PDB file of C-alpha atoms in Angstrom:
ATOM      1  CA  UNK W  22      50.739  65.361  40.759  1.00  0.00           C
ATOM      2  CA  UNK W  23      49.685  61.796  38.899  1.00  0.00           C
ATOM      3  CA  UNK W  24      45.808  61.820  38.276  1.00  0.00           C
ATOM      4  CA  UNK W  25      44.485  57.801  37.918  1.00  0.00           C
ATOM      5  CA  UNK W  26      44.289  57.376  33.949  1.00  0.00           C
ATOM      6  CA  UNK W  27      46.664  59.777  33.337  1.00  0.00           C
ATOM      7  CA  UNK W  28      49.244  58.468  30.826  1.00  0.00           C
ATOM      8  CA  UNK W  29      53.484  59.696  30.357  1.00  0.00           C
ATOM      9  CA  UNK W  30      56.101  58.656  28.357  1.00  0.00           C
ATOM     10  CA  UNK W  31      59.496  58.142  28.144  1.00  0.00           C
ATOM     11  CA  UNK W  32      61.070  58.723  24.497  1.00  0.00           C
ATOM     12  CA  UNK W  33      64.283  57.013  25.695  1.00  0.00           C
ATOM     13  CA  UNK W  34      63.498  54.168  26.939  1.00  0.00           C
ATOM     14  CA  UNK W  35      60.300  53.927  24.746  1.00  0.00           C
ATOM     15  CA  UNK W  36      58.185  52.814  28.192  1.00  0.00           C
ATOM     16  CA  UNK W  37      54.553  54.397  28.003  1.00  0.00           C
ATOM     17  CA  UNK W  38      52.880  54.538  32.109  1.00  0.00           C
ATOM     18  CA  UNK W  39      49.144  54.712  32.695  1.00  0.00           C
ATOM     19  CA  UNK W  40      49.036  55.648  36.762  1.00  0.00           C
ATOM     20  CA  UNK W  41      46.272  53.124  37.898  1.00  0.00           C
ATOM     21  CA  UNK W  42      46.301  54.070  41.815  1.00  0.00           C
ATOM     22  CA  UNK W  43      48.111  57.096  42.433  1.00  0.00           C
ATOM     23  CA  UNK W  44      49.627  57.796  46.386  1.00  0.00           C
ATOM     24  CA  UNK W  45      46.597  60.682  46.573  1.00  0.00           C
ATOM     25  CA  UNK W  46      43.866  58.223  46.045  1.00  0.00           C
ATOM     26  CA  UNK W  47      45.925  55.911  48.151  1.00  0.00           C
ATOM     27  CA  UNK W  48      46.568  58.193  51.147  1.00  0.00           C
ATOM     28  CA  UNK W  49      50.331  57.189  50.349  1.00  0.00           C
ATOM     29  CA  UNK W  50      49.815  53.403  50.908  1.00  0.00           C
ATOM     30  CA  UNK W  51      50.041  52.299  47.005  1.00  0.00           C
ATOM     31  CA  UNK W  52      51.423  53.415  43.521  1.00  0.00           C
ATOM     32  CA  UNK W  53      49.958  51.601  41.045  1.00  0.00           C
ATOM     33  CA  UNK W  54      50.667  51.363  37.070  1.00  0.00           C
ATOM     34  CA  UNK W  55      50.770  49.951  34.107  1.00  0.00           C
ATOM     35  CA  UNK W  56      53.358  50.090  31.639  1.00  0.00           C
ATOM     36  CA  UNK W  57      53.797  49.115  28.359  1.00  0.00           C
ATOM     37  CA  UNK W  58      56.911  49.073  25.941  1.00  0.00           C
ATOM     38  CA  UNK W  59      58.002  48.114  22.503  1.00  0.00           C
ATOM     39  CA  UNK W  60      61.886  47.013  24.379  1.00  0.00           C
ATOM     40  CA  UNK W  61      62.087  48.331  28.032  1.00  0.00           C
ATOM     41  CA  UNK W  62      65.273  48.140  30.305  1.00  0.00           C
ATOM     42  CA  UNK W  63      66.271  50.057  33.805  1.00  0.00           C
ATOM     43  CA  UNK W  64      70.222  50.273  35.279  1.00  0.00           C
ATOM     44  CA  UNK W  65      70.965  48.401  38.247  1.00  0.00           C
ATOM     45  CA  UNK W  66      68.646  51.167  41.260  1.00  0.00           C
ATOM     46  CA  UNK W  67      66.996  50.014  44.409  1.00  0.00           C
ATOM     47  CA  UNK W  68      63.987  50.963  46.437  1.00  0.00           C
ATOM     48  CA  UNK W  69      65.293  51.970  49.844  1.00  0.00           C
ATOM     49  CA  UNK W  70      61.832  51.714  51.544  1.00  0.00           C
ATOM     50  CA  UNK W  71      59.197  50.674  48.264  1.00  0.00           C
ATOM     51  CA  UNK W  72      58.296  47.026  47.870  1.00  0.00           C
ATOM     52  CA  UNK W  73      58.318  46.704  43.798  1.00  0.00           C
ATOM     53  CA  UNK W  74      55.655  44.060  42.508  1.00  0.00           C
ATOM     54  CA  UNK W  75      55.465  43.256  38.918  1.00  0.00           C
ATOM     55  CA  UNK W  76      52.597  41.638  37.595  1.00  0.00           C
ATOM     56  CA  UNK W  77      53.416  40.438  33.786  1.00  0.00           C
ATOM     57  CA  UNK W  78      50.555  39.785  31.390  1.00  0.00           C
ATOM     58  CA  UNK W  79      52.511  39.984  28.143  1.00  0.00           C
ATOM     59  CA  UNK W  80      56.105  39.067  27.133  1.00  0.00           C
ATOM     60  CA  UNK W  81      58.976  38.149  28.537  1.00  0.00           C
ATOM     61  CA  UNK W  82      61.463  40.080  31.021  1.00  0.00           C
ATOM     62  CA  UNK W  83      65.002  39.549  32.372  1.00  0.00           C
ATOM     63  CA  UNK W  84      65.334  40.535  35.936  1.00  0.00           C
ATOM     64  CA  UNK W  85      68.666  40.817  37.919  1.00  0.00           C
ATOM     65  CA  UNK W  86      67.638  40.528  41.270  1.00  0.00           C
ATOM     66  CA  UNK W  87      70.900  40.586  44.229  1.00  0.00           C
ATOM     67  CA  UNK W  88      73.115  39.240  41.584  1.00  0.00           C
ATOM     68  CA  UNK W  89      70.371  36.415  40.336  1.00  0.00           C
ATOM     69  CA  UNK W  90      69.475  36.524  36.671  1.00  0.00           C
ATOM     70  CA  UNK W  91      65.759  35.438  36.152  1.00  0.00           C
ATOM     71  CA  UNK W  92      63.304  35.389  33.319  1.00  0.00           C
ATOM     72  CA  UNK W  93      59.808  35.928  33.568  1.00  0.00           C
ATOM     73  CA  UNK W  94      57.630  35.010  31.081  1.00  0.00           C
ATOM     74  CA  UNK W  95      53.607  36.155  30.950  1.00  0.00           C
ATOM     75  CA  UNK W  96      51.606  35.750  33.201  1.00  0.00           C
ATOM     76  CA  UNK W  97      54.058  35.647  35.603  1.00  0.00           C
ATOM     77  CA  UNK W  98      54.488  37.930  39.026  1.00  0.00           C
ATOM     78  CA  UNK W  99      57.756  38.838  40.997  1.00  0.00           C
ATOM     79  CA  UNK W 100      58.400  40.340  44.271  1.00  0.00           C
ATOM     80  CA  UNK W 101      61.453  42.236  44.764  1.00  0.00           C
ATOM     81  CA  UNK W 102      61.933  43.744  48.481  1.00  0.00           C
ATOM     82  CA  UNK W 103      62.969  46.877  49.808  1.00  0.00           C
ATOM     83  CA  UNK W 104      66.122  47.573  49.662  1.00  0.00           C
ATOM     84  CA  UNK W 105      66.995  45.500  47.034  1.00  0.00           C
ATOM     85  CA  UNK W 106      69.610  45.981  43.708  1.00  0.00           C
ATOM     86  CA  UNK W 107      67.678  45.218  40.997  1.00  0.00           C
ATOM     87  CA  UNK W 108      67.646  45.977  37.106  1.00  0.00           C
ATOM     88  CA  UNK W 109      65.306  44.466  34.182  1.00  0.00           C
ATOM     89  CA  UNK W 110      65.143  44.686  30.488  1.00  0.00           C
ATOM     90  CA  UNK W 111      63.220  43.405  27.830  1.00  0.00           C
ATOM     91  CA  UNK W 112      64.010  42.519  23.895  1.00  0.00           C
ATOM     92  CA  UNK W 113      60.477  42.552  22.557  1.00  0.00           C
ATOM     93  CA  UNK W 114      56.779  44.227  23.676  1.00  0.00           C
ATOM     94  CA  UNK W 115      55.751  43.747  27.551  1.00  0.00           C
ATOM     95  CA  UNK W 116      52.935  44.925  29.307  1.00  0.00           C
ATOM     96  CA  UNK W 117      52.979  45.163  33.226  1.00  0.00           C
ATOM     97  CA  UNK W 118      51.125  46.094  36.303  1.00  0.00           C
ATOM     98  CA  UNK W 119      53.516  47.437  38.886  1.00  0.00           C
ATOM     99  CA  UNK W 120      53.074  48.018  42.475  1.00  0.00           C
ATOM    100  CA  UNK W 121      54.743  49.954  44.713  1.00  0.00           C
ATOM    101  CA  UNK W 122      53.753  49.827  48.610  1.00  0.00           C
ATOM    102  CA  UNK W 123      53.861  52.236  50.010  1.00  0.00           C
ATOM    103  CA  UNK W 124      53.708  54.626  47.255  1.00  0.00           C
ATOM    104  CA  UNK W 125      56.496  57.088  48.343  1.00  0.00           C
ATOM    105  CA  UNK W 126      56.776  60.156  46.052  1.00  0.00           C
ATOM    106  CA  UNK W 127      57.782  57.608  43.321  1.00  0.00           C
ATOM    107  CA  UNK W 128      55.160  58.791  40.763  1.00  0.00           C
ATOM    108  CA  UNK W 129      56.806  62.128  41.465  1.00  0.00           C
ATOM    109  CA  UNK W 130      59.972  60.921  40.327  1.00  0.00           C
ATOM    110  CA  UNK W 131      59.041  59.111  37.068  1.00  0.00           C
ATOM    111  CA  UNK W 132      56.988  62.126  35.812  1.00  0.00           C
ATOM    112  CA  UNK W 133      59.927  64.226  36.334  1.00  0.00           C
ATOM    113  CA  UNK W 134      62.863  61.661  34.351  1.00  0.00           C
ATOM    114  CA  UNK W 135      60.128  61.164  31.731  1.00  0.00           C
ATOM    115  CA  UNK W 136      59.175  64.922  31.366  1.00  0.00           C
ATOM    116  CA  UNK W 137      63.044  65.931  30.873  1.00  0.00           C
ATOM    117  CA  UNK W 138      63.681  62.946  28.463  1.00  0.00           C
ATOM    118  CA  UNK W 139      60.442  63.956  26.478  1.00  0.00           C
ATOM    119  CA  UNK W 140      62.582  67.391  26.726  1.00  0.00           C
ATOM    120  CA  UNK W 141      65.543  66.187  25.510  1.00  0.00           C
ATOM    121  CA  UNK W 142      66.998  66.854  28.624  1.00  0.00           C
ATOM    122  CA  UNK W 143      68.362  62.795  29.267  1.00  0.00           C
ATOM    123  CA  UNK W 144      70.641  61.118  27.464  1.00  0.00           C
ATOM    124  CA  UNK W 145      69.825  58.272  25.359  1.00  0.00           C
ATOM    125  CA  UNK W 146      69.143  56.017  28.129  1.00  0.00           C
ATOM    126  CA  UNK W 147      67.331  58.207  29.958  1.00  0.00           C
ATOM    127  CA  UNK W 148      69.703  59.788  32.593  1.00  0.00           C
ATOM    128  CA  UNK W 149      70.208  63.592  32.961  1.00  0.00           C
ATOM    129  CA  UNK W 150      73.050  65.065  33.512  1.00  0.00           C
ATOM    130  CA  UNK W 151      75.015  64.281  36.963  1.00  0.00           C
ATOM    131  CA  UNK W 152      74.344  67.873  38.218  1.00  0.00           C
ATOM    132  CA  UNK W 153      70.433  67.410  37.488  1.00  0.00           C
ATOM    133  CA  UNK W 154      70.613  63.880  38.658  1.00  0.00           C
ATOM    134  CA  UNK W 155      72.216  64.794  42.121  1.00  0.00           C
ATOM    135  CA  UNK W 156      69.085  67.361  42.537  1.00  0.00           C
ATOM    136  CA  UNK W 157      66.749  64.904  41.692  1.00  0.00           C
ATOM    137  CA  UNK W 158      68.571  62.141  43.216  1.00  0.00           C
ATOM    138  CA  UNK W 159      68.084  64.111  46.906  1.00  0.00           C
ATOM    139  CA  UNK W 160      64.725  64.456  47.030  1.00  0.00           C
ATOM    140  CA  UNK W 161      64.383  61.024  46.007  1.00  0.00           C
ATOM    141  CA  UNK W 162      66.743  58.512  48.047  1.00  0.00           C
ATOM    142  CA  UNK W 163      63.506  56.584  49.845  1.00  0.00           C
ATOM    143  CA  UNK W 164      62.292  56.274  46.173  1.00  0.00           C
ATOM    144  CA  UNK W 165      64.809  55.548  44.089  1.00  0.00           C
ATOM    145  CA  UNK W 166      68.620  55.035  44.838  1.00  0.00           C
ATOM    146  CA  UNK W 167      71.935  53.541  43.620  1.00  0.00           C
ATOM    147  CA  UNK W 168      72.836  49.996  44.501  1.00  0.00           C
ATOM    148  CA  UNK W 169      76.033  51.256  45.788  1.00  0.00           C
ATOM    149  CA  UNK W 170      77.409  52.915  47.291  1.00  0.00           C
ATOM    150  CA  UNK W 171      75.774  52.651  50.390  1.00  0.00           C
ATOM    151  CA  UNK W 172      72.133  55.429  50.707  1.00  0.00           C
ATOM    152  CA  UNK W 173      73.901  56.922  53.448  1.00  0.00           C
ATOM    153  CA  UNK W 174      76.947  58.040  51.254  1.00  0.00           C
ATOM    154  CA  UNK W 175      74.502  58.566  48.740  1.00  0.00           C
ATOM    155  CA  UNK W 176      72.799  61.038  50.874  1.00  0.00           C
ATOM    156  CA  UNK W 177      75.950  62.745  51.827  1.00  0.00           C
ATOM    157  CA  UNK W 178      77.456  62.759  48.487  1.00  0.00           C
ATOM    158  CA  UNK W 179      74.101  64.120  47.220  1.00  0.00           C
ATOM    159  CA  UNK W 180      73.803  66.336  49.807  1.00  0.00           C
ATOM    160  CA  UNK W 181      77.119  67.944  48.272  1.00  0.00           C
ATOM    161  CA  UNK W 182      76.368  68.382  45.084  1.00  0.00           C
ATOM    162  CA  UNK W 183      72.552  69.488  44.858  1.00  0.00           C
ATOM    163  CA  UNK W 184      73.176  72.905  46.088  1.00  0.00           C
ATOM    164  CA  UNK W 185      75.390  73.249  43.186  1.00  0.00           C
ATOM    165  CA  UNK W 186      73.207  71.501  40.460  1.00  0.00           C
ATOM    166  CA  UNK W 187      70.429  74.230  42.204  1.00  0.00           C
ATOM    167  CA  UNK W 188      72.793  77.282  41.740  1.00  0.00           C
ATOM    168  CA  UNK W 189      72.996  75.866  38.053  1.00  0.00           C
ATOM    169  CA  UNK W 190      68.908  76.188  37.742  1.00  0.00           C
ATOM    170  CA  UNK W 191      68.020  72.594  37.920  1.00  0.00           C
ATOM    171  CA  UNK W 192      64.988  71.570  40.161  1.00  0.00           C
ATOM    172  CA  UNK W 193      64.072  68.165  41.753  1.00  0.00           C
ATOM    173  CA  UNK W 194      60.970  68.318  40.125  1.00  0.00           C
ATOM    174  CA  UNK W 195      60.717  69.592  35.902  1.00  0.00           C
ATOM    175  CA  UNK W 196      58.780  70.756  34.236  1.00  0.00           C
TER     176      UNK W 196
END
């Protein structure tokens, strides 16, 4: 569980997060962080039921928001609504405060992807292996999903392939 000041990172994608409000302190009504990164980027994922609010106070980042390319330059802010396919990268240092409302168990998810790619356990973007990911992937659907197919197939197709991933050893939550 995320303790306020505590600090992770993510040797793949090179993104270091401070948690700032954690869903605890919150009584599940806000994540809050900060992160920082040399280059930072995220595939295409949505936020079934988190609203995502970026607040930029250094550099420059490239959102695709529902199909929209955008740039935000600092100090800029951005919105981006439940629900909603989304991906953003960056080519030089940025430094963020993100918000997500309500907090979900989304801290619970980024401390497990950045603990197995600190492990070596990710590729080098980040992603474990589909087995892993399917684990991980359904105990996480509110939090973090595909954009497609639909969360409902998701949840099915998930649903399929956990047990498996589970028989295998893999957990939804590592270390």
């Amino acid at each position: 569980m995320a303790r306020p000041g505590e600090v992770i990172r993510n040797p793949a994608t090179g993104e270091t997060v401070t948690f700032l409000v954690t869903a605890a302190e919150s009584e599940g009504r806000l994540l809050r962080l900060e992160m920082a990164a040399e280059r930072s980027s995220a595939p295409m994922h949505q936020h079934p039921r988190l609203e995502e609010r970026w607040k930029l106070s250094q550099g420059s980042v490239h959102f695709l928001v529902s199909g929209a390319e955008r740039v935000l330059e600092a100090p800029a802010e951005l919105a981006i609504p439940p629900g909603t396919p989304h991906r953003f990268w960056s080519d030089g240092p940025i430094k963020t405060v993100v918000d997500y409302e309500p907090a979900g168990r989304f801290e619970e998810f980024l401390e497990t992807i950045y603990a197995l790619a600190a492990a070596g356990k990710t590729t080098a973007t980040g992603t474990p292996n589909p087995l892993r990911a399917a684990v991980i992937a359904r105990e996480h659907l509110d939090d973090y999903a595909l954009p497609w197919p639909s969360v409902a197939i998701q949840r099915v197709l998930f649903g399929l392939l956990a047990p498996i991933g589970r028989l295998l050893g893999y957990r939804a939550h590592y270390p």
